[in-house]
């Protein structure tokens, strides 16, 4: 089998099966496991898959730039946003992550909501301008432009002074085996720091993030209260965490 044929086969298996187990695929098609692993390394270098132990998973489309992500799964994000917005009770103190789904959450909030919002995203903070009864506190630090959020040591240190009822967490991948992942190490650390300051953390996961994976782990499922998603498939059913259907 030529290299181009193997590449097409691997990409097709990722689309249809949602994962590749190198050992099993090698035995099925009569190609050495080393060859499969080498091909997966090449695909990962091209940004076409995420390698994991023993094989690969689909790469998340949520690692694209901010402007591109605003056009991805718009309807799904709006459904997730409405379900997540319903979790915010009047008078609550809420930490809002950055990202396009969280921006949709802000737009789904009642304009007369009374609450306190803490965020490390200037985009999220500015979107709350018309919510006159929402007090907004912004955590500063180095701006990570991919998600328009502050990260780094200063931001993590500032987060330690926050005590919230709820954290709405954005990730780029949700997978039963790979867990909750994102594409940047500093951003992953910031998300963990924020989660540790909230009584409950809920993951915002529109369907394109379900079954996908990125490079850096954020939190184990045991440390979140639930996943809010519009997806309804076998991968969602396999998650060892409560699921809120959007």
mmCIF file of C-alpha atoms in Angstrom:
data_model
loop_
_atom_site.group_PDB
_atom_site.id
_atom_site.type_symbol
_atom_site.label_atom_id
_atom_site.label_comp_id
_atom_site.label_asym_id
_atom_site.label_seq_id
_atom_site.Cartn_x
_atom_site.Cartn_y
_atom_site.Cartn_z
ATOM 1 C CA UNK A 1 0.000 0.000 0.000
ATOM 2 C CA UNK A 2 1.403 3.386 -1.017
ATOM 3 C CA UNK A 3 1.962 6.143 1.534
ATOM 4 C CA UNK A 4 -0.877 8.248 0.072
ATOM 5 C CA UNK A 5 -3.252 5.277 0.288
ATOM 6 C CA UNK A 6 -2.282 4.650 3.898
ATOM 7 C CA UNK A 7 -2.862 8.324 4.717
ATOM 8 C CA UNK A 8 -6.340 8.216 3.160
ATOM 9 C CA UNK A 9 -7.121 5.006 5.058
ATOM 10 C CA UNK A 10 -6.043 6.483 8.380
ATOM 11 C CA UNK A 11 -8.049 9.663 7.875
ATOM 12 C CA UNK A 12 -11.101 7.664 6.835
ATOM 13 C CA UNK A 13 -10.839 5.483 9.965
ATOM 14 C CA UNK A 14 -10.616 8.583 12.131
ATOM 15 C CA UNK A 15 -13.783 9.924 10.498
ATOM 16 C CA UNK A 16 -15.758 6.687 10.718
ATOM 17 C CA UNK A 17 -14.458 5.061 13.924
ATOM 18 C CA UNK A 18 -13.403 8.121 15.876
ATOM 19 C CA UNK A 19 -10.066 6.571 16.796
ATOM 20 C CA UNK A 20 -7.199 4.419 15.520
ATOM 21 C CA UNK A 21 -5.559 1.622 17.480
ATOM 22 C CA UNK A 22 -2.260 1.105 15.674
ATOM 23 C CA UNK A 23 -1.843 -2.546 16.652
ATOM 24 C CA UNK A 24 -5.344 -3.550 15.553
ATOM 25 C CA UNK A 25 -5.222 -1.647 12.254
ATOM 26 C CA UNK A 26 -1.797 -3.083 11.415
ATOM 27 C CA UNK A 27 -3.089 -6.615 11.885
ATOM 28 C CA UNK A 28 -6.254 -5.892 9.885
ATOM 29 C CA UNK A 29 -4.581 -4.492 6.762
ATOM 30 C CA UNK A 30 -1.289 -6.375 6.899
ATOM 31 C CA UNK A 31 0.968 -3.379 7.478
ATOM 32 C CA UNK A 32 3.613 -3.231 10.175
ATOM 33 C CA UNK A 33 2.679 -1.402 13.376
ATOM 34 C CA UNK A 34 5.824 0.713 13.009
ATOM 35 C CA UNK A 35 4.596 1.918 9.619
ATOM 36 C CA UNK A 36 1.207 2.856 11.053
ATOM 37 C CA UNK A 37 2.859 4.731 13.906
ATOM 38 C CA UNK A 38 5.149 6.572 11.491
ATOM 39 C CA UNK A 39 2.184 7.581 9.361
ATOM 40 C CA UNK A 40 0.353 8.812 12.452
ATOM 41 C CA UNK A 41 3.363 10.921 13.414
ATOM 42 C CA UNK A 42 3.275 12.511 9.971
ATOM 43 C CA UNK A 43 -0.462 13.183 10.220
ATOM 44 C CA UNK A 44 -0.042 14.676 13.689
ATOM 45 C CA UNK A 45 2.752 16.941 12.433
ATOM 46 C CA UNK A 46 0.365 18.149 9.734
ATOM 47 C CA UNK A 47 -2.316 18.848 12.347
ATOM 48 C CA UNK A 48 -4.628 16.107 11.072
ATOM 49 C CA UNK A 49 -4.807 13.885 14.167
ATOM 50 C CA UNK A 50 -3.859 13.823 17.827
ATOM 51 C CA UNK A 51 -1.577 10.974 18.783
ATOM 52 C CA UNK A 52 -2.365 9.130 22.011
ATOM 53 C CA UNK A 53 -0.967 5.999 23.614
ATOM 54 C CA UNK A 54 -1.414 3.131 21.174
ATOM 55 C CA UNK A 55 -2.831 5.155 18.307
ATOM 56 C CA UNK A 56 -4.607 8.416 17.509
ATOM 57 C CA UNK A 57 -7.804 10.412 17.939
ATOM 58 C CA UNK A 58 -9.415 13.080 15.739
ATOM 59 C CA UNK A 59 -7.900 16.514 16.170
ATOM 60 C CA UNK A 60 -10.265 19.133 17.526
ATOM 61 C CA UNK A 61 -11.478 21.857 15.134
ATOM 62 C CA UNK A 62 -11.514 24.116 18.191
ATOM 63 C CA UNK A 63 -7.746 24.616 17.918
ATOM 64 C CA UNK A 64 -8.319 26.908 14.933
ATOM 65 C CA UNK A 65 -7.898 30.669 15.355
ATOM 66 C CA UNK A 66 -10.567 32.671 17.180
ATOM 67 C CA UNK A 67 -12.168 34.164 14.072
ATOM 68 C CA UNK A 68 -12.467 30.758 12.400
ATOM 69 C CA UNK A 69 -13.973 29.166 15.514
ATOM 70 C CA UNK A 70 -16.742 31.739 15.556
ATOM 71 C CA UNK A 71 -18.105 30.054 12.409
ATOM 72 C CA UNK A 72 -17.824 26.464 13.705
ATOM 73 C CA UNK A 73 -20.923 24.660 15.046
ATOM 74 C CA UNK A 74 -22.802 27.912 15.622
ATOM 75 C CA UNK A 75 -26.184 26.258 16.300
ATOM 76 C CA UNK A 76 -24.646 23.698 18.641
ATOM 77 C CA UNK A 77 -22.805 26.355 20.610
ATOM 78 C CA UNK A 78 -26.002 28.359 21.002
ATOM 79 C CA UNK A 79 -27.847 25.326 22.375
ATOM 80 C CA UNK A 80 -24.998 24.589 24.783
ATOM 81 C CA UNK A 81 -24.926 28.259 25.759
ATOM 82 C CA UNK A 82 -28.628 28.369 26.606
ATOM 83 C CA UNK A 83 -28.348 25.246 28.774
ATOM 84 C CA UNK A 84 -25.237 26.589 30.505
ATOM 85 C CA UNK A 85 -26.772 30.020 31.084
ATOM 86 C CA UNK A 86 -29.611 28.314 32.966
ATOM 87 C CA UNK A 87 -27.051 27.067 35.501
ATOM 88 C CA UNK A 88 -26.293 30.639 36.606
ATOM 89 C CA UNK A 89 -28.578 31.549 39.485
ATOM 90 C CA UNK A 90 -29.392 35.127 40.516
ATOM 91 C CA UNK A 91 -26.854 36.390 43.032
ATOM 92 C CA UNK A 92 -24.240 33.796 42.115
ATOM 93 C CA UNK A 93 -20.540 34.399 41.657
ATOM 94 C CA UNK A 94 -19.499 32.803 38.374
ATOM 95 C CA UNK A 95 -16.164 32.328 36.652
ATOM 96 C CA UNK A 96 -16.472 32.431 32.860
ATOM 97 C CA UNK A 97 -13.730 30.957 30.702
ATOM 98 C CA UNK A 98 -12.853 32.520 27.373
ATOM 99 C CA UNK A 99 -13.783 31.232 23.937
ATOM 100 C CA UNK A 100 -16.611 31.354 21.465
ATOM 101 C CA UNK A 101 -18.997 29.079 23.371
ATOM 102 C CA UNK A 102 -18.645 31.153 26.535
ATOM 103 C CA UNK A 103 -19.315 34.277 24.485
ATOM 104 C CA UNK A 104 -22.549 32.619 23.386
ATOM 105 C CA UNK A 105 -23.362 31.986 27.067
ATOM 106 C CA UNK A 106 -23.052 35.715 27.795
ATOM 107 C CA UNK A 107 -25.416 36.487 24.937
ATOM 108 C CA UNK A 108 -27.912 33.973 26.361
ATOM 109 C CA UNK A 109 -27.978 35.591 29.812
ATOM 110 C CA UNK A 110 -31.003 37.721 30.756
ATOM 111 C CA UNK A 111 -30.148 41.400 30.636
ATOM 112 C CA UNK A 112 -31.648 41.859 34.104
ATOM 113 C CA UNK A 113 -29.551 39.098 35.707
ATOM 114 C CA UNK A 114 -27.991 40.031 39.030
ATOM 115 C CA UNK A 115 -24.689 38.217 39.478
ATOM 116 C CA UNK A 116 -20.944 38.607 39.841
ATOM 117 C CA UNK A 117 -18.778 37.416 36.960
ATOM 118 C CA UNK A 118 -15.046 36.826 37.134
ATOM 119 C CA UNK A 119 -13.243 36.253 33.850
ATOM 120 C CA UNK A 120 -9.753 36.264 32.422
ATOM 121 C CA UNK A 121 -11.115 37.150 28.982
ATOM 122 C CA UNK A 122 -11.383 40.793 27.911
ATOM 123 C CA UNK A 123 -13.792 39.662 25.190
ATOM 124 C CA UNK A 124 -16.161 38.125 27.733
ATOM 125 C CA UNK A 125 -15.847 41.126 30.040
ATOM 126 C CA UNK A 126 -16.741 43.607 27.300
ATOM 127 C CA UNK A 127 -19.681 41.462 26.155
ATOM 128 C CA UNK A 128 -21.236 41.939 29.606
ATOM 129 C CA UNK A 129 -21.386 45.712 29.173
ATOM 130 C CA UNK A 130 -25.181 45.778 28.726
ATOM 131 C CA UNK A 131 -25.823 43.555 31.765
ATOM 132 C CA UNK A 132 -26.204 46.472 34.177
ATOM 133 C CA UNK A 133 -26.703 44.314 37.270
ATOM 134 C CA UNK A 134 -23.675 42.090 36.686
ATOM 135 C CA UNK A 135 -20.491 43.079 38.495
ATOM 136 C CA UNK A 136 -17.504 42.133 36.341
ATOM 137 C CA UNK A 137 -14.003 41.405 37.639
ATOM 138 C CA UNK A 138 -11.227 40.874 35.108
ATOM 139 C CA UNK A 139 -8.135 38.776 35.819
ATOM 140 C CA UNK A 140 -5.076 40.098 33.997
ATOM 141 C CA UNK A 141 -1.918 38.476 32.653
ATOM 142 C CA UNK A 142 -0.273 37.593 29.360
ATOM 143 C CA UNK A 143 -2.887 37.627 26.591
ATOM 144 C CA UNK A 144 -3.186 34.299 24.796
ATOM 145 C CA UNK A 145 -4.698 35.479 21.532
ATOM 146 C CA UNK A 146 -5.950 32.098 20.356
ATOM 147 C CA UNK A 147 -8.723 32.234 22.955
ATOM 148 C CA UNK A 148 -8.401 35.893 23.961
ATOM 149 C CA UNK A 149 -7.675 35.051 27.597
ATOM 150 C CA UNK A 150 -5.031 36.012 30.137
ATOM 151 C CA UNK A 151 -2.626 33.250 31.144
ATOM 152 C CA UNK A 152 0.697 32.917 32.914
ATOM 153 C CA UNK A 153 1.954 33.138 36.479
ATOM 154 C CA UNK A 154 0.360 36.511 37.252
ATOM 155 C CA UNK A 155 -3.052 35.334 36.104
ATOM 156 C CA UNK A 156 -2.818 32.082 38.079
ATOM 157 C CA UNK A 157 -1.798 33.998 41.198
ATOM 158 C CA UNK A 158 -4.722 36.397 40.802
ATOM 159 C CA UNK A 159 -7.128 33.494 40.383
ATOM 160 C CA UNK A 160 -6.227 32.197 43.853
ATOM 161 C CA UNK A 161 -8.065 35.136 45.396
ATOM 162 C CA UNK A 162 -11.373 34.168 43.781
ATOM 163 C CA UNK A 163 -14.081 32.036 45.401
ATOM 164 C CA UNK A 164 -16.967 31.242 43.074
ATOM 165 C CA UNK A 165 -20.107 29.158 43.009
ATOM 166 C CA UNK A 166 -19.674 28.045 39.418
ATOM 167 C CA UNK A 167 -17.038 27.838 36.685
ATOM 168 C CA UNK A 168 -18.063 27.384 33.055
ATOM 169 C CA UNK A 169 -15.043 25.734 31.478
ATOM 170 C CA UNK A 170 -14.205 25.686 27.793
ATOM 171 C CA UNK A 171 -12.030 22.928 26.310
ATOM 172 C CA UNK A 172 -11.119 21.843 22.803
ATOM 173 C CA UNK A 173 -11.527 18.097 23.315
ATOM 174 C CA UNK A 174 -13.732 15.760 25.360
ATOM 175 C CA UNK A 175 -12.970 12.044 25.135
ATOM 176 C CA UNK A 176 -13.631 9.134 27.542
ATOM 177 C CA UNK A 177 -9.972 8.074 27.396
ATOM 178 C CA UNK A 178 -8.046 11.261 26.568
ATOM 179 C CA UNK A 179 -10.164 13.284 28.995
ATOM 180 C CA UNK A 180 -10.630 17.046 28.879
ATOM 181 C CA UNK A 181 -7.948 18.660 26.754
ATOM 182 C CA UNK A 182 -6.824 21.918 25.200
ATOM 183 C CA UNK A 183 -4.081 22.973 22.831
ATOM 184 C CA UNK A 184 -1.830 25.149 25.019
ATOM 185 C CA UNK A 185 -0.017 24.231 28.240
ATOM 186 C CA UNK A 186 -0.327 27.659 29.869
ATOM 187 C CA UNK A 187 -4.013 27.861 29.050
ATOM 188 C CA UNK A 188 -4.552 24.391 30.512
ATOM 189 C CA UNK A 189 -2.835 25.485 33.726
ATOM 190 C CA UNK A 190 -5.015 28.592 33.920
ATOM 191 C CA UNK A 191 -8.169 26.547 33.461
ATOM 192 C CA UNK A 192 -7.113 24.227 36.294
ATOM 193 C CA UNK A 193 -6.407 27.193 38.555
ATOM 194 C CA UNK A 194 -9.859 28.651 37.902
ATOM 195 C CA UNK A 195 -11.589 25.306 38.414
ATOM 196 C CA UNK A 196 -9.969 24.947 41.820
ATOM 197 C CA UNK A 197 -11.583 28.236 42.899
ATOM 198 C CA UNK A 198 -15.169 27.196 42.122
ATOM 199 C CA UNK A 199 -17.580 24.969 43.994
ATOM 200 C CA UNK A 200 -18.763 23.383 40.733
ATOM 201 C CA UNK A 201 -17.217 23.233 37.274
ATOM 202 C CA UNK A 202 -19.261 22.472 34.166
ATOM 203 C CA UNK A 203 -17.662 21.800 30.797
ATOM 204 C CA UNK A 204 -19.025 23.523 27.688
ATOM 205 C CA UNK A 205 -18.749 21.008 24.855
ATOM 206 C CA UNK A 206 -20.540 21.496 21.562
ATOM 207 C CA UNK A 207 -20.606 18.411 19.353
ATOM 208 C CA UNK A 208 -17.401 19.078 17.384
ATOM 209 C CA UNK A 209 -15.388 18.725 20.613
ATOM 210 C CA UNK A 210 -16.871 15.368 21.603
ATOM 211 C CA UNK A 211 -14.538 12.525 20.645
ATOM 212 C CA UNK A 212 -11.689 14.890 19.779
ATOM 213 C CA UNK A 213 -8.436 15.466 21.635
ATOM 214 C CA UNK A 214 -5.723 18.098 21.972
ATOM 215 C CA UNK A 215 -2.218 18.036 23.369
ATOM 216 C CA UNK A 216 -2.643 19.089 26.997
ATOM 217 C CA UNK A 217 -4.869 17.686 29.712
ATOM 218 C CA UNK A 218 -6.987 20.121 31.715
ATOM 219 C CA UNK A 219 -8.878 18.191 34.392
ATOM 220 C CA UNK A 220 -9.974 14.613 35.082
ATOM 221 C CA UNK A 221 -13.691 13.976 34.779
ATOM 222 C CA UNK A 222 -13.782 13.329 38.526
ATOM 223 C CA UNK A 223 -13.154 17.050 39.148
ATOM 224 C CA UNK A 224 -16.083 18.404 37.130
ATOM 225 C CA UNK A 225 -19.770 18.444 38.017
ATOM 226 C CA UNK A 226 -20.935 17.770 34.487
ATOM 227 C CA UNK A 227 -20.623 18.269 30.744
ATOM 228 C CA UNK A 228 -23.068 20.460 28.832
ATOM 229 C CA UNK A 229 -23.357 19.242 25.239
ATOM 230 C CA UNK A 230 -25.653 19.104 22.240
ATOM 231 C CA UNK A 231 -24.130 15.781 21.147
ATOM 232 C CA UNK A 232 -25.975 12.502 21.686
ATOM 233 C CA UNK A 233 -23.842 9.537 20.732
ATOM 234 C CA UNK A 234 -21.909 6.568 22.098
ATOM 235 C CA UNK A 235 -18.968 8.747 23.110
ATOM 236 C CA UNK A 236 -21.185 10.945 25.257
ATOM 237 C CA UNK A 237 -22.768 7.845 26.785
ATOM 238 C CA UNK A 238 -19.304 6.580 27.730
ATOM 239 C CA UNK A 239 -18.371 9.708 29.689
ATOM 240 C CA UNK A 240 -18.059 8.997 33.395
ATOM 241 C CA UNK A 241 -19.663 12.287 34.391
ATOM 242 C CA UNK A 242 -23.202 13.703 34.487
ATOM 243 C CA UNK A 243 -24.299 15.077 31.119
ATOM 244 C CA UNK A 244 -26.638 18.030 30.609
ATOM 245 C CA UNK A 245 -28.292 17.727 27.210
ATOM 246 C CA UNK A 246 -28.546 20.985 25.325
#
